[in-house]
Short mmCIF file of C-alpha atoms and ligand atoms in Angstrom, two decimals:
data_model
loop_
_atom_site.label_atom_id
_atom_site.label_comp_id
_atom_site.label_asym_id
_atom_site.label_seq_id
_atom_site.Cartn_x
_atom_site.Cartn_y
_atom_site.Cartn_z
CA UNK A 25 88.51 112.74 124.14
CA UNK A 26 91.70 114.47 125.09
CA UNK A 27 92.98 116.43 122.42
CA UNK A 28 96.18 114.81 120.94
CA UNK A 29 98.14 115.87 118.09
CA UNK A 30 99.98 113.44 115.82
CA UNK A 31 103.36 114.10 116.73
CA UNK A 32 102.32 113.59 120.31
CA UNK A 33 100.63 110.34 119.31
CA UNK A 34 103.64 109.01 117.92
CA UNK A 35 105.93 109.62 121.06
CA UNK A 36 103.34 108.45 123.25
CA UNK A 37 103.84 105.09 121.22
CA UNK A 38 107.04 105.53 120.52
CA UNK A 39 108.29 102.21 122.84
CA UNK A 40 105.33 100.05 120.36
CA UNK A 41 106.93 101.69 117.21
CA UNK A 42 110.52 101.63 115.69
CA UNK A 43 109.30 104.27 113.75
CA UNK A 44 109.25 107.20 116.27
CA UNK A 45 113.07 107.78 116.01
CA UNK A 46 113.53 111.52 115.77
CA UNK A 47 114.26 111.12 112.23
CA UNK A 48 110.70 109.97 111.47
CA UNK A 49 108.90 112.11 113.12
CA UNK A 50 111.08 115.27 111.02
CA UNK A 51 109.66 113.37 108.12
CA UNK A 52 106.15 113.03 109.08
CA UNK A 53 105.96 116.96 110.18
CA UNK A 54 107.38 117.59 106.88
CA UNK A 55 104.53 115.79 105.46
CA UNK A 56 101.60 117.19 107.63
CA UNK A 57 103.01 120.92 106.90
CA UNK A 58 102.94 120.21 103.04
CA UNK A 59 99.15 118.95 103.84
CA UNK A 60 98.38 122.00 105.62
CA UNK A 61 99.73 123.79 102.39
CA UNK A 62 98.22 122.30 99.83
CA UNK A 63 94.84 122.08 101.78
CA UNK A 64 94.85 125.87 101.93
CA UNK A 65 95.06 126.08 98.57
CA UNK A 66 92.81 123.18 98.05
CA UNK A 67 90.26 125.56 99.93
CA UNK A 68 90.75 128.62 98.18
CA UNK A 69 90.86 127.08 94.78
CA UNK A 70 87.91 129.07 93.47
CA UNK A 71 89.06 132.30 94.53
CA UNK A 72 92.71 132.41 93.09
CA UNK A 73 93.93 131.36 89.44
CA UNK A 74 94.21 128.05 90.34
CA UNK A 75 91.69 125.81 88.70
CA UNK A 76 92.10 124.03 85.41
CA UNK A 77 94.76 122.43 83.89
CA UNK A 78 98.82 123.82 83.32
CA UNK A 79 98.21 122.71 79.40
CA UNK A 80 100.94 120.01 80.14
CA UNK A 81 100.92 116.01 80.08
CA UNK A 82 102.14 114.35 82.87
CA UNK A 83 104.31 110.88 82.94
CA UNK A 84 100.67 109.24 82.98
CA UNK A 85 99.77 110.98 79.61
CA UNK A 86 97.09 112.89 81.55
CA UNK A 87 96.51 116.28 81.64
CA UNK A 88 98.41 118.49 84.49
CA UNK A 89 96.63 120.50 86.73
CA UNK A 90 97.42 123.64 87.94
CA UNK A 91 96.80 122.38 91.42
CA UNK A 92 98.27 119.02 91.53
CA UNK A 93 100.97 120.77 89.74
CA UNK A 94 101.14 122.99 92.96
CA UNK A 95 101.03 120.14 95.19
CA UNK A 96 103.69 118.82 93.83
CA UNK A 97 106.01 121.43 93.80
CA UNK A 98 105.01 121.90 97.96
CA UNK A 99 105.45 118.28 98.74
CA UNK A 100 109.12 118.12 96.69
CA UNK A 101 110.44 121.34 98.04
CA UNK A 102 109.65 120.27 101.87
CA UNK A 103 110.85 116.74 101.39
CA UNK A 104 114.09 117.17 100.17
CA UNK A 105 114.67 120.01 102.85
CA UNK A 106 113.84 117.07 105.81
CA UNK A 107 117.21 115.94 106.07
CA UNK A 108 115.92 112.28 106.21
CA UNK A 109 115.53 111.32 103.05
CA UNK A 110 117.87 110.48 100.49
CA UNK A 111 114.97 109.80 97.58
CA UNK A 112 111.82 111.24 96.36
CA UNK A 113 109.38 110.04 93.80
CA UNK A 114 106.41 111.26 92.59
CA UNK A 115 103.66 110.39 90.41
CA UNK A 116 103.98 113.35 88.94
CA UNK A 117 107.58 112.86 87.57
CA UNK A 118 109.31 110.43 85.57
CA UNK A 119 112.22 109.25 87.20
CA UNK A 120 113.28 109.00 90.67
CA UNK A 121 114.23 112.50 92.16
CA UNK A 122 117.87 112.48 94.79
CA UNK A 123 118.20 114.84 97.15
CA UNK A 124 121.08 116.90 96.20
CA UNK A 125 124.35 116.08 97.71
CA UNK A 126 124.43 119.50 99.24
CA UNK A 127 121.57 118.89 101.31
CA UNK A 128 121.26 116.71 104.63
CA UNK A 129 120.13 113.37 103.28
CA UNK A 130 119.03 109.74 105.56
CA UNK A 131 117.86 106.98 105.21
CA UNK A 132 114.30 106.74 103.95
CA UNK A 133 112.59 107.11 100.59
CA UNK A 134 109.40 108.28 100.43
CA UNK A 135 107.07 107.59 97.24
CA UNK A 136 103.58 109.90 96.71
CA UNK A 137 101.00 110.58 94.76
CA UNK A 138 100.33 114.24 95.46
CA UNK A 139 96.37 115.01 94.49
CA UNK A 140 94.91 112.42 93.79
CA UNK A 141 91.41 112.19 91.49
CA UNK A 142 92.88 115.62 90.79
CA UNK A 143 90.07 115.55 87.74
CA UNK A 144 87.19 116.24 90.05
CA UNK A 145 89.01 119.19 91.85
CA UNK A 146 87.07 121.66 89.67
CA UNK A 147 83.85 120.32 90.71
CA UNK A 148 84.71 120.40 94.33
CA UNK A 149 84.97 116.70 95.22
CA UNK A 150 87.60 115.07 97.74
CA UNK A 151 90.86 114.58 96.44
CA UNK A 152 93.73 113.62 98.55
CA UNK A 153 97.75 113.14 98.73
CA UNK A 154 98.79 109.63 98.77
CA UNK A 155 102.25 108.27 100.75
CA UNK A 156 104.46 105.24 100.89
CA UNK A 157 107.76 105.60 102.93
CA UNK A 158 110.38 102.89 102.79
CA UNK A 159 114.71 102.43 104.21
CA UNK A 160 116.71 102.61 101.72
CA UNK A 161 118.72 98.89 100.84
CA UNK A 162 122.10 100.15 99.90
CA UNK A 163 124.43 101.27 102.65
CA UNK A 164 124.71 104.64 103.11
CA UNK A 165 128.35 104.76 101.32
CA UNK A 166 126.47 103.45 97.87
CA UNK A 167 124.56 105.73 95.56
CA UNK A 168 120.87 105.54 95.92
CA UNK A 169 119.37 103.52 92.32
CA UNK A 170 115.95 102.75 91.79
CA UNK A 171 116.83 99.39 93.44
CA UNK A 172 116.22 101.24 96.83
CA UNK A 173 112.84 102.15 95.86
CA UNK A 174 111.56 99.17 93.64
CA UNK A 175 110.80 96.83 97.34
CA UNK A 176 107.42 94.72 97.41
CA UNK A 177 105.05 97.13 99.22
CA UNK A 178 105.55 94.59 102.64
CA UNK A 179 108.80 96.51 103.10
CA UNK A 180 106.70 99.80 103.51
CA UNK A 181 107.66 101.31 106.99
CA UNK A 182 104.61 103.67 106.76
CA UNK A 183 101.89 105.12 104.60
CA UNK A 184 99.06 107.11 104.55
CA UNK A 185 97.22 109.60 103.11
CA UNK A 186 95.42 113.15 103.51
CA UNK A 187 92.13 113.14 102.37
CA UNK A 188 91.02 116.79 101.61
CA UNK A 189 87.53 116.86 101.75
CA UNK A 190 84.07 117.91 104.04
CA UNK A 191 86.67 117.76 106.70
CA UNK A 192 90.58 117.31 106.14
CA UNK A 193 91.85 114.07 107.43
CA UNK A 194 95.34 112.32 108.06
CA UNK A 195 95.13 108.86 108.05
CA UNK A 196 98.54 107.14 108.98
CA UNK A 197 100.19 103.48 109.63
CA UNK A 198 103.55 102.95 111.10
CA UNK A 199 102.35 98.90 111.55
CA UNK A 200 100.89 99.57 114.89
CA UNK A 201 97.43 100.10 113.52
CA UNK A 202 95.68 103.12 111.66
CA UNK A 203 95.00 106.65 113.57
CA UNK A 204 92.90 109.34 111.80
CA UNK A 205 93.28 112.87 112.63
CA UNK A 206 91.16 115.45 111.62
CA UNK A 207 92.36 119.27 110.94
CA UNK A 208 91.27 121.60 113.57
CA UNK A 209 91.40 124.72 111.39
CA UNK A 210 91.00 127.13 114.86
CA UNK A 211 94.50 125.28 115.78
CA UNK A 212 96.03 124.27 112.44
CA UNK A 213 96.42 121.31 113.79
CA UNK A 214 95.37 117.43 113.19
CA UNK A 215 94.04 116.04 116.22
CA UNK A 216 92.93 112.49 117.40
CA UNK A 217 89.86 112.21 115.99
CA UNK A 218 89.51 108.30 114.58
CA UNK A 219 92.00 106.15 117.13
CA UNK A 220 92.89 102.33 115.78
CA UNK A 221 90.61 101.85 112.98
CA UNK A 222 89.05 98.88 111.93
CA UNK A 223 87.33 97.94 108.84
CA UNK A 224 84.16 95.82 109.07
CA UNK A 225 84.83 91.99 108.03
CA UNK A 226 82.23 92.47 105.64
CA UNK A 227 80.74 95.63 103.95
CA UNK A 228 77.51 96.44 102.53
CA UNK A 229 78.71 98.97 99.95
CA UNK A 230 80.85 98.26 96.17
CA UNK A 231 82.62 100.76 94.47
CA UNK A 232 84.07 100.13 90.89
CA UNK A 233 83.24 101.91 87.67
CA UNK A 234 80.64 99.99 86.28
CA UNK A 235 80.27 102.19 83.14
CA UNK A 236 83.76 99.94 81.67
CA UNK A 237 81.43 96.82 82.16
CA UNK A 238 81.82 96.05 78.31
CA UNK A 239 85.80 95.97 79.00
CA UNK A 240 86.16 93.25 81.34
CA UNK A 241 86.58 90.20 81.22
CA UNK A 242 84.09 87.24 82.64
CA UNK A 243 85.74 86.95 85.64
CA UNK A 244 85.51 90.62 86.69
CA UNK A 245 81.31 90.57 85.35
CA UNK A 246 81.11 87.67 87.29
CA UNK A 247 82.12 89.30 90.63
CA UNK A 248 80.68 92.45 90.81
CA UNK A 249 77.41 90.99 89.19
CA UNK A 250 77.86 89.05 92.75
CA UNK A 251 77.68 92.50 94.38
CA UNK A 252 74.35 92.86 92.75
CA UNK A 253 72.47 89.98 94.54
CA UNK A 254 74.76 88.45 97.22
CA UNK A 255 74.50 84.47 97.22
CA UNK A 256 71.34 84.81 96.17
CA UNK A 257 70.15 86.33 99.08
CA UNK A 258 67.61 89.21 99.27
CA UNK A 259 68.00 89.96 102.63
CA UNK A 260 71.84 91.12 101.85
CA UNK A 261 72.04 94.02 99.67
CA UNK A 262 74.86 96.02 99.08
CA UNK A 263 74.92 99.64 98.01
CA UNK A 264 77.00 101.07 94.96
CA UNK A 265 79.03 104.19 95.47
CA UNK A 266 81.80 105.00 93.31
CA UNK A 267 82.93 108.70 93.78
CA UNK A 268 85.70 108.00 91.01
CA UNK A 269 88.58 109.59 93.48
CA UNK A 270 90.59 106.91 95.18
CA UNK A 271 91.23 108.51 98.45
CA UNK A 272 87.68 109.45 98.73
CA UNK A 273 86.27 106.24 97.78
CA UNK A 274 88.68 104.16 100.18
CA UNK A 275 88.22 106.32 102.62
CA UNK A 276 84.44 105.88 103.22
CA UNK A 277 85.07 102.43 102.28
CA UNK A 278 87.55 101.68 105.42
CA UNK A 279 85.33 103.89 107.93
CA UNK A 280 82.00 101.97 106.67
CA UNK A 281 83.04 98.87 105.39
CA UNK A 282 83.19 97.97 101.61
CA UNK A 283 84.75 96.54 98.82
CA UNK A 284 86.72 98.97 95.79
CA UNK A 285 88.10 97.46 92.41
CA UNK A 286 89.33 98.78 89.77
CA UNK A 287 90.20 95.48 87.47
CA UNK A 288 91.96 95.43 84.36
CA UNK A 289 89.80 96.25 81.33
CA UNK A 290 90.55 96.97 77.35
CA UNK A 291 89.25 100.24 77.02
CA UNK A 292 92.55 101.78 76.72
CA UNK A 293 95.96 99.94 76.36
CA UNK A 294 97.20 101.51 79.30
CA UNK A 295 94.70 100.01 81.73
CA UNK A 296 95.04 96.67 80.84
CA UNK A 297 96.97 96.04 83.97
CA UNK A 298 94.64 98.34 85.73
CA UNK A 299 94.86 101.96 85.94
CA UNK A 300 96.17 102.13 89.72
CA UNK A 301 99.88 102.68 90.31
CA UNK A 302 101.10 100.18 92.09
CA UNK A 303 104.18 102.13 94.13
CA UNK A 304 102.17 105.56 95.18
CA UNK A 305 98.24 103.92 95.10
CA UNK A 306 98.11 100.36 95.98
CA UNK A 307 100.87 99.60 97.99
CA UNK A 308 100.69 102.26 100.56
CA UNK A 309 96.51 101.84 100.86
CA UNK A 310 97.11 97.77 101.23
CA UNK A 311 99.13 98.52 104.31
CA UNK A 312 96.91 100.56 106.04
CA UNK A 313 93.50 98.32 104.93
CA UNK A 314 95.98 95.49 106.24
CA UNK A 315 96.61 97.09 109.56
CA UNK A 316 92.92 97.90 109.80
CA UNK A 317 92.11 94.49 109.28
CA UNK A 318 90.85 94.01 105.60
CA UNK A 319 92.44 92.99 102.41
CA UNK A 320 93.72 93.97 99.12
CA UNK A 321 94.93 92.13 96.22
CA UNK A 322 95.29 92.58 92.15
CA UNK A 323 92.15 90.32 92.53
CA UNK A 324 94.26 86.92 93.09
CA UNK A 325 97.74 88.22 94.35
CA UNK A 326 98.38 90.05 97.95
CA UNK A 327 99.43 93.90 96.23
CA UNK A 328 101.97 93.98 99.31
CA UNK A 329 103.52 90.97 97.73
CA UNK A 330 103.96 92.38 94.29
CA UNK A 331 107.48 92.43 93.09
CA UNK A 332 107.92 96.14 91.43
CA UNK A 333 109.07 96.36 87.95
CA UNK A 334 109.43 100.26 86.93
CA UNK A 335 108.68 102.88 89.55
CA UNK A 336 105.05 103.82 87.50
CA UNK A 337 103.61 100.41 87.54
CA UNK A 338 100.28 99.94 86.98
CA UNK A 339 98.39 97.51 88.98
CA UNK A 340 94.49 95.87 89.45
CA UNK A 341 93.31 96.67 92.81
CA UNK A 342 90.71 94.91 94.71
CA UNK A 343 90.46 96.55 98.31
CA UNK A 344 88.57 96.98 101.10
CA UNK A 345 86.60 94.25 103.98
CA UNK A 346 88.39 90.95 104.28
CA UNK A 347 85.53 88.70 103.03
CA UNK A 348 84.24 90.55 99.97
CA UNK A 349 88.23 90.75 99.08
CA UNK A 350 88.07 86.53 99.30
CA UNK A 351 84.83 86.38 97.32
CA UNK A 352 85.84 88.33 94.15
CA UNK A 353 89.59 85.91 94.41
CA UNK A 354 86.58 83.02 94.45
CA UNK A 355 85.38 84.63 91.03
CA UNK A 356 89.41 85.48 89.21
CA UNK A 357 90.51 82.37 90.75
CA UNK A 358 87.82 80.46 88.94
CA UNK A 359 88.20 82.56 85.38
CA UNK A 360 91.95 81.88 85.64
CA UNK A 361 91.41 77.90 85.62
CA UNK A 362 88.81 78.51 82.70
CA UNK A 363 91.01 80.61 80.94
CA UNK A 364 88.04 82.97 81.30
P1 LIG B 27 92.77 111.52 88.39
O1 LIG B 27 93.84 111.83 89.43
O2 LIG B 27 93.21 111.71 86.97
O3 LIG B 27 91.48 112.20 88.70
O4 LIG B 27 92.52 109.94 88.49
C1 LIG B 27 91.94 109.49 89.65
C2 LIG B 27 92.17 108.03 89.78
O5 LIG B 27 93.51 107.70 89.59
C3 LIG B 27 91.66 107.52 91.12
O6 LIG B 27 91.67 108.49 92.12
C4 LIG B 27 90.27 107.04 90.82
O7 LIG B 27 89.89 105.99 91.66
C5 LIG B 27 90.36 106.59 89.40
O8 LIG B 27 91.41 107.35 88.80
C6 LIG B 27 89.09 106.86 88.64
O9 LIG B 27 89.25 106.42 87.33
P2 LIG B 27 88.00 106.33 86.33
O10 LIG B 27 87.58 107.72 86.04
O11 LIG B 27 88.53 105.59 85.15
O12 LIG B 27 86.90 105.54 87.03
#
């Protein structure tokens, strides 16, 4: 295969996507030099004084890593310097984050989630930065509100993610399909390594936390006790993997075929819309399973569909090969009209 980096893929398609305007492409370098950053760091993480947690509690009332901390810091510094962008927010920070009126500012907003299942990063498991871009609504004469970034995630112009793990990956949608790239670290570059994607219709793998069984309702027992013993049938087994970091567990999950949820459940108040944020999690992965061909819904809704409240949303998340999506909607659908 001819060695082609992603900038180069995205002018090569630049007459199938709207998205290769110069403007876009400044953004998406930004993005895959702040991945090369943090993935050296990501690396090293043993070496240097930067394991464990920053002793501070983020938005999410979790505990701050020093890392994601880091990550953070990289991805907000870069962005705002783009000259594209006239909003920034972060899962990491409260409110919504302008670029300052001294700087060059555009059109787009992007929305991340810089390390995610940063809680596994001291036992060396993938993590990865999550990203949503949007256009702003308002006209460039207005000032940006958090009416520009609350859009269903259908408006999404592109998302992807960077998946630091055995290998580090970018893994990108403009609409035109989903390209993976893999980090050549003799280059320090991503090259073409995972052209047009597409997740099997069906998957032979599940991945939910199964350990919050006692918190769900029937409904969600109901469908991943499916899971267990497929209509039934013997013959059809599906494997349980659940590697408890998003990007990981989508990841394998897209390139294999398979099914993710993480439903609402009453362990703690905060989940019991689901843990996933729906603006920097959900949205950005249903676009890309979408362009790849699969599904993802809050177990009855499309997420892409979802109507954003408040920019930290939480959401249930049901993701991954078209037809397990549709059979666990067979099993919510049914406990809604029960009451269930
Ligand atoms: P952290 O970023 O705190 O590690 O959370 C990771 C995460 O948001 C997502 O990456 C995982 O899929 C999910 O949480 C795992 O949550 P449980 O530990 O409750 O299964």
């Amino acid at each position: 295969m001819p060695q082609i980096t992603v900038i180069e893929h995205l002018l090569y398609h630049q007459k199938e996507s709207p998205m290769a305007t110069g403007r876009f492409t400044r953004l998406l370098s930004e993005m895959i030099l702040s991945g090369k950053i943090i993935n050296q760091e990501v690396n090293k993480a043993g070496l240097v004084e930067i394991l464990g947690l920053t002793g501070e509690t983020n938005i999410q009332g979790e505990k701050v890593r020093k890392l994601d901390e880091f990550a953070n810091q990289v991805l907000v510094h870069r962005l705002q310097q783009a000259g594209v962008l006239c909003a920034l927010a972060s899962e990491e920070n409260a409110d919504l984050i302008l670029v300052p009126e001294d700087c060059p500012r555009g059109d787009y907003i992007i929305i991340f989630d810089p390390l995610d299942g940063s809680s596994n990063i001291d036992a060396n498991v993938s993590i990865g930065t999550i990203f949503s871009i949007f256009r702003r609504i308002s006209t460039g004469e207005e000032p940006v509100t958090l009416n520009d970034v609350l859009q269903k995630g259908a408006r999404q112009v592109a998302a992807g993610y960077i998946i630091y793990g055995s290998s580090t990956m970018l893994v990108y949608t403009t609409g035109n399909g989903v390209h993976g790239f893999t980090l050549d670290p003799s280059v320090g570059e991503f090259l073409l390594s995972h052209p047009d994607i597409k997740i099997p219709e069906r998957g032979k793998i599940y991945s939910v936390n199964e350990g919050y069984w006692h918190y769900w309702d029937q409904a969600t027992r109901n469908a991943v006790d499916y899971f267990k013993n497929p209509d039934n049938d013997s013959k059809r087994v599906y494997r349980s993997r659940y590697i408890g970091s998003l990007v990981a567990d989508f990841h394998r999950n897209l390139l294999y075929g398979g099914i993710f949820l993480y439903p609402a459940d009453t362990k703690d108040p905060a989940c019991s819309h689901g843990k996933l944020r729906l603006m920097c999690e959900a949205n950005p992965l249903a676009m890309i399973v979408e362009q790849a061909g699969g599904m993802a819904t809050d177990g009855i809704n499309r997420i892409l569909d979802l109507q954003p409240k408040e920019l930290h949303e939480r959401v249930p998340l049901v993701i991954g090969s078209k037809l397990d999506v549709l059979q666990v909607e067979k099993f919510m659908r049914a406990g809604a009209a029960s009451g269930a």
